mmCIF file of C-alpha atoms and ligand atoms in Angstrom:
data_model
loop_
_atom_site.group_PDB
_atom_site.id
_atom_site.type_symbol
_atom_site.label_atom_id
_atom_site.label_comp_id
_atom_site.label_asym_id
_atom_site.label_seq_id
_atom_site.Cartn_x
_atom_site.Cartn_y
_atom_site.Cartn_z
ATOM 1 C CA ARG A 746 -30.644 129.916 -127.744
ATOM 2 C CA ARG A 747 -29.232 129.555 -131.144
ATOM 3 C CA PRO A 748 -26.337 127.056 -131.492
ATOM 4 C CA ALA A 749 -23.085 128.959 -131.565
ATOM 5 C CA ARG A 750 -21.912 127.157 -134.713
ATOM 6 C CA LEU A 751 -23.616 124.863 -137.174
ATOM 7 C CA PRO A 752 -21.793 122.232 -138.976
ATOM 8 C CA GLY A 753 -20.593 123.766 -142.178
ATOM 9 C CA ARG A 754 -21.236 121.743 -145.332
ATOM 10 C CA GLN A 755 -24.306 119.505 -145.202
ATOM 11 C CA ASP A 756 -24.625 116.419 -147.261
ATOM 12 C CA TRP A 757 -27.826 115.136 -145.573
ATOM 13 C CA SER A 758 -26.156 111.909 -144.510
ATOM 14 C CA SER A 759 -26.987 112.889 -140.841
ATOM 15 C CA TRP A 760 -30.641 112.308 -141.724
ATOM 16 C CA PRO A 761 -30.746 109.018 -143.542
ATOM 17 C CA HIS A 762 -34.619 108.677 -143.291
ATOM 18 C CA TYR A 763 -35.044 112.194 -144.498
ATOM 19 C CA GLN A 764 -32.477 111.599 -147.287
ATOM 20 C CA ALA A 765 -34.337 108.441 -148.419
ATOM 21 C CA ALA A 766 -37.693 110.263 -148.406
ATOM 22 C CA ALA A 767 -37.326 112.061 -151.758
ATOM 23 C CA ALA A 768 -40.705 110.691 -152.804
ATOM 24 C CA GLY A 769 -42.329 111.212 -149.346
ATOM 25 C CA PHE A 770 -42.654 109.577 -145.944
ATOM 26 C CA ARG A 771 -44.832 106.408 -145.888
ATOM 27 C CA GLY A 772 -47.191 105.878 -142.912
ATOM 28 C CA TYR A 773 -49.265 109.142 -143.267
ATOM 29 C CA TRP A 774 -52.477 110.568 -144.658
ATOM 30 C CA TYR A 775 -52.129 113.038 -147.519
ATOM 31 C CA PRO A 776 -54.762 115.400 -148.976
ATOM 32 C CA VAL A 777 -55.022 114.685 -152.703
ATOM 33 C CA GLY A 778 -57.753 117.075 -154.046
ATOM 34 C CA TYR A 779 -61.111 118.620 -153.324
ATOM 35 C CA SER A 780 -63.974 116.054 -152.616
ATOM 36 C CA SER A 781 -65.933 117.389 -155.572
ATOM 37 C CA ARG A 782 -63.269 116.280 -157.985
ATOM 38 C CA PHE A 783 -63.791 112.613 -157.152
ATOM 39 C CA THR A 784 -66.985 111.159 -158.680
ATOM 40 C CA GLY A 785 -68.073 107.856 -160.202
ATOM 41 C CA LYS A 786 -65.662 108.479 -163.059
ATOM 42 C CA PRO A 787 -62.333 106.830 -162.093
ATOM 43 C CA ARG A 788 -59.534 109.450 -161.675
ATOM 44 C CA GLN A 789 -55.780 108.745 -161.438
ATOM 45 C CA ILE A 790 -53.540 110.427 -158.898
ATOM 46 C CA THR A 791 -49.826 110.131 -158.226
ATOM 47 C CA LEU A 792 -48.902 109.988 -154.586
ATOM 48 C CA LEU A 793 -45.390 109.139 -153.264
ATOM 49 C CA GLY A 794 -44.505 108.057 -156.831
ATOM 50 C CA GLN A 795 -47.432 105.592 -156.895
ATOM 51 C CA LYS A 796 -50.161 105.603 -159.367
ATOM 52 C CA ILE A 797 -53.542 105.342 -157.586
ATOM 53 C CA VAL A 798 -57.065 105.297 -159.012
ATOM 54 C CA LEU A 799 -59.800 106.907 -157.057
ATOM 55 C CA VAL A 800 -63.496 106.310 -157.627
ATOM 56 C CA ARG A 801 -66.606 107.249 -155.718
ATOM 57 C CA ASP A 802 -69.335 104.688 -155.208
ATOM 58 C CA GLY A 803 -72.429 104.909 -152.893
ATOM 59 C CA GLY A 804 -71.059 108.255 -151.622
ATOM 60 C CA GLU A 805 -67.699 106.766 -150.505
ATOM 61 C CA VAL A 806 -64.426 107.324 -152.205
ATOM 62 C CA TYR A 807 -62.230 104.167 -152.823
ATOM 63 C CA ALA A 808 -58.584 103.988 -153.810
ATOM 64 C CA LEU A 809 -56.665 101.098 -155.499
ATOM 65 C CA LYS A 810 -53.336 100.641 -157.168
ATOM 66 C CA ASP A 811 -53.851 102.003 -160.689
ATOM 67 C CA ARG A 812 -52.271 99.070 -162.589
ATOM 68 C CA CYS A 813 -54.201 96.062 -163.749
ATOM 69 C CA PRO A 814 -52.246 93.009 -162.605
ATOM 70 C CA HIS A 815 -53.080 91.252 -165.891
ATOM 71 C CA ARG A 816 -51.254 93.270 -168.509
ATOM 72 C CA GLY A 817 -50.476 96.493 -166.648
ATOM 73 C CA VAL A 818 -53.234 98.881 -168.057
ATOM 74 C CA PRO A 819 -54.303 101.648 -165.784
ATOM 75 C CA LEU A 820 -57.731 100.877 -164.110
ATOM 76 C CA SER A 821 -58.398 104.592 -164.263
ATOM 77 C CA GLU A 822 -59.008 104.093 -168.033
ATOM 78 C CA GLY A 823 -61.844 101.739 -167.218
ATOM 79 C CA ASN A 824 -65.282 102.239 -165.663
ATOM 80 C CA GLN A 825 -67.923 100.579 -163.374
ATOM 81 C CA GLN A 826 -69.663 97.725 -165.012
ATOM 82 C CA PHE A 827 -71.148 96.530 -161.754
ATOM 83 C CA PRO A 828 -71.914 98.554 -158.482
ATOM 84 C CA GLY A 829 -69.162 98.501 -155.972
ATOM 85 C CA THR A 830 -66.499 97.524 -158.517
ATOM 86 C CA ILE A 831 -64.121 98.838 -161.187
ATOM 87 C CA SER A 832 -63.444 97.082 -164.435
ATOM 88 C CA CYS A 833 -60.215 97.269 -166.463
ATOM 89 C CA PRO A 834 -60.884 98.576 -170.022
ATOM 90 C CA TYR A 835 -58.749 95.946 -171.732
ATOM 91 C CA HIS A 836 -60.208 92.493 -170.940
ATOM 92 C CA GLY A 837 -62.697 93.359 -168.206
ATOM 93 C CA TRP A 838 -61.019 92.113 -165.099
ATOM 94 C CA THR A 839 -63.347 93.508 -162.366
ATOM 95 C CA PHE A 840 -62.202 94.343 -158.821
ATOM 96 C CA ASP A 841 -64.099 94.931 -155.622
ATOM 97 C CA LEU A 842 -63.543 98.529 -154.637
ATOM 98 C CA LYS A 843 -63.504 97.760 -150.913
ATOM 99 C CA THR A 844 -61.338 94.698 -150.746
ATOM 100 C CA GLY A 845 -59.498 94.771 -154.120
ATOM 101 C CA ASP A 846 -60.583 91.127 -154.704
ATOM 102 C CA LEU A 847 -60.852 90.098 -158.357
ATOM 103 C CA LYS A 848 -64.679 89.414 -158.536
ATOM 104 C CA ALA A 849 -64.902 88.638 -162.262
ATOM 105 C CA ALA A 850 -62.722 88.248 -165.279
ATOM 106 C CA ILE A 851 -65.613 89.174 -167.755
ATOM 107 C CA THR A 852 -64.045 87.714 -170.820
ATOM 108 C CA ASP A 853 -63.449 84.326 -169.157
ATOM 109 C CA GLY A 854 -67.017 83.828 -168.083
ATOM 110 C CA PRO A 855 -68.663 83.617 -164.744
ATOM 111 C CA ALA A 856 -66.739 80.543 -163.729
ATOM 112 C CA SER A 857 -63.257 81.950 -164.354
ATOM 113 C CA PRO A 858 -60.882 80.032 -162.089
ATOM 114 C CA ILE A 859 -58.640 83.045 -161.563
ATOM 115 C CA CYS A 860 -61.318 84.855 -159.460
ATOM 116 C CA GLY A 861 -60.507 84.749 -155.803
ATOM 117 C CA LYS A 862 -56.733 84.275 -156.609
ATOM 118 C CA VAL A 863 -55.907 87.875 -157.398
ATOM 119 C CA LYS A 864 -56.087 90.835 -155.089
ATOM 120 C CA GLN A 865 -55.432 94.506 -155.997
ATOM 121 C CA PRO A 866 -53.703 96.611 -153.281
ATOM 122 C CA THR A 867 -56.213 99.139 -151.753
ATOM 123 C CA TYR A 868 -55.538 102.351 -149.845
ATOM 124 C CA ALA A 869 -57.481 103.865 -146.994
ATOM 125 C CA VAL A 870 -59.423 106.961 -147.798
ATOM 126 C CA GLU A 871 -61.058 109.704 -145.654
ATOM 127 C CA GLU A 872 -62.654 113.048 -146.305
ATOM 128 C CA ARG A 873 -61.873 116.044 -144.215
ATOM 129 C CA LEU A 874 -61.857 119.834 -144.760
ATOM 130 C CA GLY A 875 -63.688 119.398 -148.094
ATOM 131 C CA MET A 876 -60.829 117.185 -149.375
ATOM 132 C CA VAL A 877 -60.042 113.562 -150.105
ATOM 133 C CA TRP A 878 -57.166 112.117 -147.994
ATOM 134 C CA VAL A 879 -55.357 108.945 -148.829
ATOM 135 C CA PHE A 880 -53.054 106.800 -146.539
ATOM 136 C CA VAL A 881 -49.864 105.390 -147.906
ATOM 137 C CA GLY A 882 -48.046 102.938 -145.663
ATOM 138 C CA ASP A 883 -45.952 99.798 -145.651
ATOM 139 C CA GLY A 884 -48.812 97.337 -145.063
ATOM 140 C CA GLU A 885 -49.749 98.486 -141.615
ATOM 141 C CA GLU A 886 -53.376 99.388 -140.839
ATOM 142 C CA ALA A 887 -54.060 103.085 -141.291
ATOM 143 C CA PRO A 888 -54.223 104.929 -138.031
ATOM 144 C CA PRO A 889 -57.276 107.281 -137.503
ATOM 145 C CA ILE A 890 -56.826 110.310 -139.591
ATOM 146 C CA ASP A 891 -57.849 112.517 -136.700
ATOM 147 C CA GLU A 892 -54.656 111.537 -134.829
ATOM 148 C CA GLN A 893 -52.690 113.152 -137.617
ATOM 149 C CA LEU A 894 -54.678 116.386 -138.323
ATOM 150 C CA PRO A 895 -53.885 119.577 -136.425
ATOM 151 C CA GLU A 896 -55.614 118.934 -133.050
ATOM 152 C CA GLU A 897 -57.570 122.204 -133.152
ATOM 153 C CA LEU A 898 -59.192 121.244 -136.525
ATOM 154 C CA VAL A 899 -60.479 118.008 -135.118
ATOM 155 C CA ARG A 900 -61.930 119.413 -131.905
ATOM 156 C CA ASN A 901 -63.450 122.582 -133.195
ATOM 157 C CA GLU A 902 -65.630 123.564 -136.161
ATOM 158 C CA ALA A 903 -63.797 125.576 -138.645
ATOM 159 C CA ILE A 904 -64.627 127.261 -141.926
ATOM 160 C CA VAL A 905 -61.941 127.119 -144.504
ATOM 161 C CA GLY A 906 -60.643 128.824 -147.703
ATOM 162 C CA SER A 907 -58.113 126.768 -149.611
ATOM 163 C CA ARG A 908 -55.891 126.607 -152.661
ATOM 164 C CA ILE A 909 -54.545 123.324 -154.164
ATOM 165 C CA GLN A 910 -51.919 123.649 -156.814
ATOM 166 C CA PRO A 911 -49.604 121.103 -158.520
ATOM 167 C CA ARG A 912 -46.091 122.487 -158.234
ATOM 168 C CA GLU A 913 -42.666 121.499 -159.534
ATOM 169 C CA GLY A 914 -39.794 120.743 -157.079
ATOM 170 C CA ASN A 915 -39.265 118.322 -154.340
ATOM 171 C CA TRP A 916 -41.706 118.346 -151.403
ATOM 172 C CA ARG A 917 -38.860 118.592 -148.872
ATOM 173 C CA PHE A 918 -37.700 121.914 -150.443
ATOM 174 C CA ALA A 919 -41.280 123.166 -150.139
ATOM 175 C CA CYS A 920 -41.575 122.135 -146.456
ATOM 176 C CA GLU A 921 -38.242 123.661 -145.591
ATOM 177 C CA ASN A 922 -39.115 126.798 -147.537
ATOM 178 C CA GLY A 923 -42.326 127.155 -145.513
ATOM 179 C CA TYR A 924 -40.559 126.815 -142.193
ATOM 180 C CA ASP A 925 -37.432 128.698 -143.192
ATOM 181 C CA GLU A 926 -36.935 131.629 -140.896
ATOM 182 C CA GLY A 927 -34.690 133.669 -143.186
ATOM 183 C CA HIS A 928 -36.802 133.637 -146.343
ATOM 184 C CA ALA A 929 -39.808 135.212 -144.649
ATOM 185 C CA LYS A 930 -37.698 138.261 -143.940
ATOM 186 C CA TYR A 931 -35.987 138.585 -147.369
ATOM 187 C CA LEU A 932 -37.763 136.750 -150.046
ATOM 188 C CA HIS A 933 -41.139 138.019 -149.112
ATOM 189 C CA ARG A 934 -40.028 141.727 -148.623
ATOM 190 C CA THR A 935 -41.836 142.554 -151.817
ATOM 191 C CA ALA A 936 -45.058 140.532 -151.217
ATOM 192 C CA LEU A 937 -48.193 142.674 -151.221
ATOM 193 C CA TRP A 938 -49.463 140.573 -148.214
ATOM 194 C CA ARG A 939 -46.998 142.533 -146.168
ATOM 195 C CA LEU A 940 -49.159 145.539 -146.646
ATOM 196 C CA PHE A 941 -51.126 143.970 -143.919
ATOM 197 C CA LYS A 942 -48.797 141.693 -141.871
ATOM 198 C CA ALA A 943 -45.561 142.685 -140.305
ATOM 199 C CA MET A 944 -42.277 140.621 -140.646
ATOM 200 C CA PRO A 945 -39.127 141.453 -138.886
ATOM 201 C CA VAL A 946 -35.821 142.272 -140.535
ATOM 202 C CA TRP A 947 -34.192 139.897 -138.176
ATOM 203 C CA ASN A 948 -34.830 138.518 -134.848
ATOM 204 C CA GLU A 949 -33.761 136.007 -132.187
ATOM 205 C CA THR A 950 -35.405 132.695 -132.568
ATOM 206 C CA ARG A 951 -35.578 129.554 -130.415
ATOM 207 C CA ILE A 952 -36.998 126.268 -131.695
ATOM 208 C CA VAL A 953 -39.050 124.501 -129.163
ATOM 209 C CA GLN A 954 -40.920 121.146 -129.386
ATOM 210 C CA ARG A 955 -44.423 120.542 -127.915
ATOM 211 C CA GLY A 956 -45.957 117.138 -128.758
ATOM 212 C CA ARG A 957 -45.551 116.333 -132.424
ATOM 213 C CA TRP A 958 -44.934 119.990 -133.427
ATOM 214 C CA ILE A 959 -41.816 122.079 -133.369
ATOM 215 C CA TYR A 960 -42.287 125.882 -132.984
ATOM 216 C CA ARG A 961 -40.253 128.888 -133.910
ATOM 217 C CA VAL A 962 -40.345 131.229 -130.918
ATOM 218 C CA GLN A 963 -39.476 134.780 -131.808
ATOM 219 C CA ASP A 964 -38.505 136.459 -128.594
ATOM 220 C CA LYS A 965 -37.178 139.720 -129.856
ATOM 221 C CA GLN A 966 -37.420 141.587 -133.096
ATOM 222 C CA TYR A 967 -35.338 144.285 -134.753
ATOM 223 C CA TRP A 968 -36.864 146.460 -137.364
ATOM 224 C CA THR A 969 -33.823 148.306 -138.654
ATOM 225 C CA ALA A 970 -30.360 146.688 -139.008
ATOM 226 C CA ASP A 971 -27.144 148.563 -139.397
ATOM 227 C CA PHE A 972 -24.576 146.779 -141.535
ATOM 228 C CA PRO A 973 -21.204 148.478 -140.910
ATOM 229 C CA GLY A 974 -19.711 149.742 -144.096
ATOM 230 C CA LEU A 975 -22.816 148.909 -146.015
ATOM 231 C CA GLY A 976 -25.653 150.926 -144.587
ATOM 232 C CA LYS A 977 -29.039 150.415 -143.038
ATOM 233 C CA TRP A 978 -31.579 147.905 -144.107
ATOM 234 C CA ASP A 979 -35.159 147.659 -142.864
ATOM 235 C CA ASN A 980 -38.446 146.106 -143.749
ATOM 236 C CA GLN A 981 -40.416 149.313 -143.830
ATOM 237 C CA ALA A 982 -40.877 149.651 -147.671
ATOM 238 C CA TRP A 983 -44.476 148.670 -147.331
ATOM 239 C CA PHE A 984 -45.115 150.206 -144.037
ATOM 240 C CA LYS A 985 -44.579 153.940 -144.607
ATOM 241 C CA LEU A 986 -48.175 154.744 -143.602
ATOM 242 C CA LYS A 987 -48.061 152.828 -140.305
ATOM 243 C CA PRO A 988 -44.543 152.197 -138.853
ATOM 244 C CA PRO A 989 -44.364 148.787 -137.196
ATOM 245 C CA LYS A 990 -44.070 148.628 -133.383
ATOM 246 C CA GLU A 991 -41.561 146.361 -131.825
ATOM 247 C CA VAL A 992 -43.549 143.525 -130.280
ATOM 248 C CA GLY A 993 -42.757 140.364 -128.372
ATOM 249 C CA ASN A 994 -43.223 136.792 -129.411
ATOM 250 C CA VAL A 995 -45.273 136.939 -132.638
ATOM 251 C CA GLY A 996 -46.920 133.595 -131.948
ATOM 252 C CA ASN A 997 -48.049 134.737 -128.463
ATOM 253 C CA THR A 998 -51.556 135.358 -129.774
ATOM 254 C CA GLY A 999 -53.005 135.080 -126.272
ATOM 255 C CA THR A 1000 -51.875 138.690 -125.570
ATOM 256 C CA HIS A 1001 -53.667 139.994 -128.704
ATOM 257 C CA ARG A 1002 -56.832 141.768 -127.919
ATOM 258 C CA GLU A 1003 -58.880 140.175 -130.888
ATOM 259 C CA THR A 1004 -57.522 136.748 -130.614
ATOM 260 C CA ASN A 1005 -60.162 134.099 -131.369
ATOM 261 C CA PRO A 1006 -61.014 132.151 -128.217
ATOM 262 C CA VAL A 1007 -60.255 128.817 -129.996
ATOM 263 C CA ILE A 1008 -56.851 129.964 -131.022
ATOM 264 C CA ALA A 1009 -56.138 131.524 -127.563
ATOM 265 C CA ALA A 1010 -57.031 128.306 -125.910
ATOM 266 C CA GLN A 1011 -54.403 126.411 -127.768
ATOM 267 C CA GLU A 1012 -51.644 128.530 -126.256
ATOM 268 C CA PHE A 1013 -49.378 128.044 -129.254
ATOM 269 C CA PRO A 1014 -45.752 128.803 -128.148
ATOM 270 C CA GLY A 1015 -44.797 130.269 -131.487
ATOM 271 C CA PHE A 1016 -45.945 131.836 -134.744
ATOM 272 C CA ALA A 1017 -44.797 129.087 -137.174
ATOM 273 C CA SER A 1018 -44.754 125.399 -136.463
ATOM 274 C CA VAL A 1019 -44.219 122.280 -138.477
ATOM 275 C CA SER A 1020 -45.109 118.567 -137.965
ATOM 276 C CA MET A 1021 -44.770 115.231 -139.880
ATOM 277 C CA PRO A 1022 -45.199 114.449 -142.703
ATOM 278 C CA GLY A 1023 -44.674 118.066 -143.737
ATOM 279 C CA VAL A 1024 -47.369 120.269 -142.361
ATOM 280 C CA LEU A 1025 -46.818 123.958 -141.682
ATOM 281 C CA ARG A 1026 -49.075 125.980 -139.353
ATOM 282 C CA ILE A 1027 -48.919 129.768 -139.217
ATOM 283 C CA VAL A 1028 -50.997 131.226 -136.330
ATOM 284 C CA TYR A 1029 -52.507 134.660 -136.657
ATOM 285 C CA PRO A 1030 -54.813 136.095 -133.962
ATOM 286 C CA THR A 1031 -58.038 135.551 -135.948
ATOM 287 C CA PHE A 1032 -57.189 132.606 -138.335
ATOM 288 C CA ILE A 1033 -54.644 129.829 -138.871
ATOM 289 C CA HIS A 1034 -52.980 129.136 -142.120
ATOM 290 C CA TYR A 1035 -51.803 125.562 -142.930
ATOM 291 C CA GLU A 1036 -49.722 124.226 -145.760
ATOM 292 C CA PHE A 1037 -49.553 120.592 -146.603
ATOM 293 C CA TYR A 1038 -46.653 119.654 -148.913
ATOM 294 C CA VAL A 1039 -47.864 116.497 -150.550
ATOM 295 C CA PRO A 1040 -45.201 114.413 -152.363
ATOM 296 C CA VAL A 1041 -46.305 113.521 -155.900
ATOM 297 C CA ASP A 1042 -42.891 112.089 -156.761
ATOM 298 C CA ALA A 1043 -39.210 113.122 -156.161
ATOM 299 C CA ASP A 1044 -39.615 116.132 -158.627
ATOM 300 C CA ASN A 1045 -43.190 117.330 -158.046
ATOM 301 C CA HIS A 1046 -45.523 118.110 -155.094
ATOM 302 C CA LEU A 1047 -49.032 119.234 -154.524
ATOM 303 C CA TYR A 1048 -49.314 122.548 -152.591
ATOM 304 C CA VAL A 1049 -52.380 122.553 -150.376
ATOM 305 C CA GLY A 1050 -52.854 125.811 -148.657
ATOM 306 C CA VAL A 1051 -55.710 126.046 -146.125
ATOM 307 C CA LEU A 1052 -56.815 129.125 -144.151
ATOM 308 C CA ALA A 1053 -59.072 128.164 -141.281
ATOM 309 C CA SER A 1054 -61.372 130.529 -139.244
ATOM 310 C CA PHE A 1055 -63.064 129.199 -136.205
ATOM 311 C CA GLN A 1056 -66.374 130.987 -136.742
ATOM 312 C CA ARG A 1057 -69.991 129.936 -137.107
ATOM 313 C CA GLY A 1058 -73.222 131.114 -138.653
ATOM 314 C CA TRP A 1059 -73.354 134.573 -140.153
ATOM 315 C CA LYS A 1060 -69.894 135.378 -138.627
ATOM 316 C CA ALA A 1061 -68.437 133.143 -141.341
ATOM 317 C CA LEU A 1062 -69.493 135.698 -144.023
ATOM 318 C CA PRO A 1063 -66.966 138.317 -143.316
ATOM 319 C CA PHE A 1064 -64.293 135.580 -143.435
ATOM 320 C CA TYR A 1065 -65.328 134.410 -146.881
ATOM 321 C CA ALA A 1066 -65.598 138.026 -148.091
ATOM 322 C CA LYS A 1067 -62.147 138.777 -146.798
ATOM 323 C CA TYR A 1068 -60.749 135.487 -148.142
ATOM 324 C CA LEU A 1069 -62.199 135.710 -151.648
ATOM 325 C CA GLY A 1070 -61.730 139.447 -151.746
ATOM 326 C CA PHE A 1071 -57.994 139.605 -151.157
ATOM 327 C CA VAL A 1072 -56.419 136.935 -149.009
ATOM 328 C CA ARG A 1073 -56.759 134.347 -151.771
ATOM 329 C CA TRP A 1074 -54.956 136.604 -154.152
ATOM 330 C CA LEU A 1075 -52.444 138.151 -151.959
ATOM 331 C CA PHE A 1076 -51.484 135.274 -149.727
ATOM 332 C CA HIS A 1077 -52.396 132.081 -151.539
ATOM 333 C CA GLY A 1078 -51.496 133.732 -154.745
ATOM 334 C CA GLN A 1079 -48.663 136.280 -154.930
ATOM 335 C CA PHE A 1080 -46.977 135.536 -151.601
ATOM 336 C CA SER A 1081 -47.216 131.820 -152.033
ATOM 337 C CA GLY A 1082 -46.062 132.202 -155.791
ATOM 338 C CA GLN A 1083 -42.725 133.576 -154.458
ATOM 339 C CA ASP A 1084 -42.316 130.276 -152.481
ATOM 340 C CA LYS A 1085 -43.158 128.248 -155.553
ATOM 341 C CA TRP A 1086 -40.475 130.085 -157.551
ATOM 342 C CA MET A 1087 -37.815 129.280 -154.812
ATOM 343 C CA VAL A 1088 -38.776 125.675 -154.542
ATOM 344 C CA GLU A 1089 -38.463 125.211 -158.286
ATOM 345 C CA VAL A 1090 -34.949 126.644 -158.388
ATOM 346 C CA THR A 1091 -33.456 125.158 -155.133
ATOM 347 C CA ASP A 1092 -30.640 122.820 -155.876
ATOM 348 C CA ALA A 1093 -29.487 121.056 -152.657
ATOM 349 C CA PRO A 1094 -27.512 119.250 -151.380
ATOM 350 C CA PRO A 1095 -24.641 120.166 -151.057
ATOM 351 C CA GLU A 1096 -25.512 123.147 -148.848
ATOM 352 C CA LYS A 1097 -23.805 125.474 -146.443
ATOM 353 C CA LEU A 1098 -26.043 126.645 -143.722
ATOM 354 C CA TYR A 1099 -26.063 129.796 -141.573
ATOM 355 C CA ARG A 1100 -27.644 130.593 -138.137
ATOM 356 C CA PRO A 1101 -31.302 131.072 -139.183
ATOM 357 C CA ASP A 1102 -31.170 127.452 -140.710
ATOM 358 C CA ASP A 1103 -31.416 126.133 -137.209
ATOM 359 C CA SER A 1104 -35.166 125.870 -138.006
ATOM 360 C CA LEU A 1105 -34.332 123.534 -140.959
ATOM 361 C CA LEU A 1106 -32.049 121.387 -138.951
ATOM 362 C CA LYS A 1107 -34.660 120.925 -136.166
ATOM 363 C CA TRP A 1108 -37.226 120.003 -138.730
ATOM 364 C CA ARG A 1109 -34.985 117.416 -140.270
ATOM 365 C CA LYS A 1110 -34.221 116.038 -136.799
ATOM 366 C CA LEU A 1111 -37.942 115.726 -136.067
ATOM 367 C CA ALA A 1112 -38.445 113.892 -139.271
ATOM 368 C CA GLU A 1113 -35.521 111.552 -138.558
ATOM 369 C CA ASP A 1114 -36.527 110.766 -134.955
ATOM 370 C CA THR A 1115 -40.189 110.277 -135.884
ATOM 371 C CA SER A 1116 -39.228 107.890 -138.707
ATOM 372 C CA GLU A 1117 -36.969 105.937 -136.351
ATOM 373 C CA GLU A 1118 -39.803 105.616 -133.895
ATOM 374 C CA ARG A 1119 -42.149 104.351 -136.601
ATOM 375 C CA VAL A 1120 -39.617 101.671 -137.783
ATOM 376 C CA GLU A 1121 -39.371 100.389 -134.203
ATOM 377 C CA ARG A 1122 -43.106 100.572 -133.753
ATOM 378 C CA LEU A 1123 -43.972 98.677 -136.852
ATOM 379 C CA ALA A 1124 -41.229 96.139 -136.240
ATOM 380 C CA ALA A 1125 -42.874 95.241 -132.920
ATOM 381 C CA GLN A 1126 -46.074 94.550 -134.973
ATOM 382 C CA GLY A 1127 -44.198 92.291 -137.401
ATOM 383 C CA VAL A 1128 -44.242 94.893 -140.275
ATOM 384 C CA THR A 1129 -40.746 95.375 -141.778
ATOM 385 C CA VAL A 1130 -39.898 98.798 -143.025
ATOM 386 C CA PRO A 1131 -36.675 99.151 -144.951
ATOM 387 C CA VAL A 1132 -34.114 101.233 -142.868
ATOM 388 C CA PRO A 1133 -32.092 103.556 -145.073
ATOM 389 C CA GLU A 1134 -28.297 103.255 -144.868
ATOM 390 C CA SER A 1135 -26.512 106.235 -143.269
HETATM 391 FE FE1 FES B 1472 -56.536 94.589 -167.430
HETATM 392 FE FE2 FES B 1472 -56.244 92.745 -169.237
HETATM 393 S S1 FES B 1472 -54.882 94.394 -168.916
HETATM 394 S S2 FES B 1472 -57.869 92.919 -167.957
#
């Protein structure tokens, strides 16, 4: 059940790893844009505060630190003078895309002695769900990306509709907003999406952990609340035509008649779940919505919203019609725009939490524990990760 009392004023010092992760958690894969955006023309991105240049060569995308070690010019301003390489626009230092080795310093001739003595840092890159993903770590080898993606997206074929949007505000506010129990009931009360999807006025929620995900399990819902001395408040403004029924656990899609078999097979314990490094999963009976909150730097993030349907062949067509016809505009547009607004104006810490914020605390604890485990795991491999002071 809910904790009887939460600590009042929060200064985030209980979560030193979380506090130190203003520009993101290292050791994870992040989606950085649609695959079609990355071509033979070098393109700069900022991820976890780092400037990275991405370029496609021979069908593969490569990523290097976007700062020439010679005089600090961005390599993304350069081009490809030779296959498999990128050349700095200033004096022609030319780096191998795969290894980062300095292969030539063009203006010093073919026998330049500096070649072989300089190495540009590189990043692991993968392509999944029609997007390019980059791994940012502390020098460790990148783990397989499929170990980090939501399991059901790895094991099953899915068709997706997605929206990627650069947004202002810290990525942690975006993640906490996504998983925040209270905002779904209040902030989104005016969202047009709620013409189609019910949300309770208030409910009783438990947070449970299964594997690397924590879930909000909503056992009981209340559609009308009586506030003594103030009046009644309900969520039915958009539901006049079809009054909502009181239902059980919203995430218990297994009991829903139309539940897609792939979704039913997962036996998700709750409607909303979250995992590292800031991935939200919202389960509906016929599709799943994901949000990846990608840290650009401490003040900006990339919103990556993905709607996945586990259909094949001609059955994919109604999904695309539904997505492009209204879901994209109502859900990835207006509904998500309300979240964007709140993330921009949030100013914490300090903060004073209330009962529904248990979801925030559990998410921070998950982030904290997982980070601690990573530090210990990498230490055993001889990789040192700075441990934040508490
Ligand atoms: Fe890049 Fe000189 S600054 S080659």
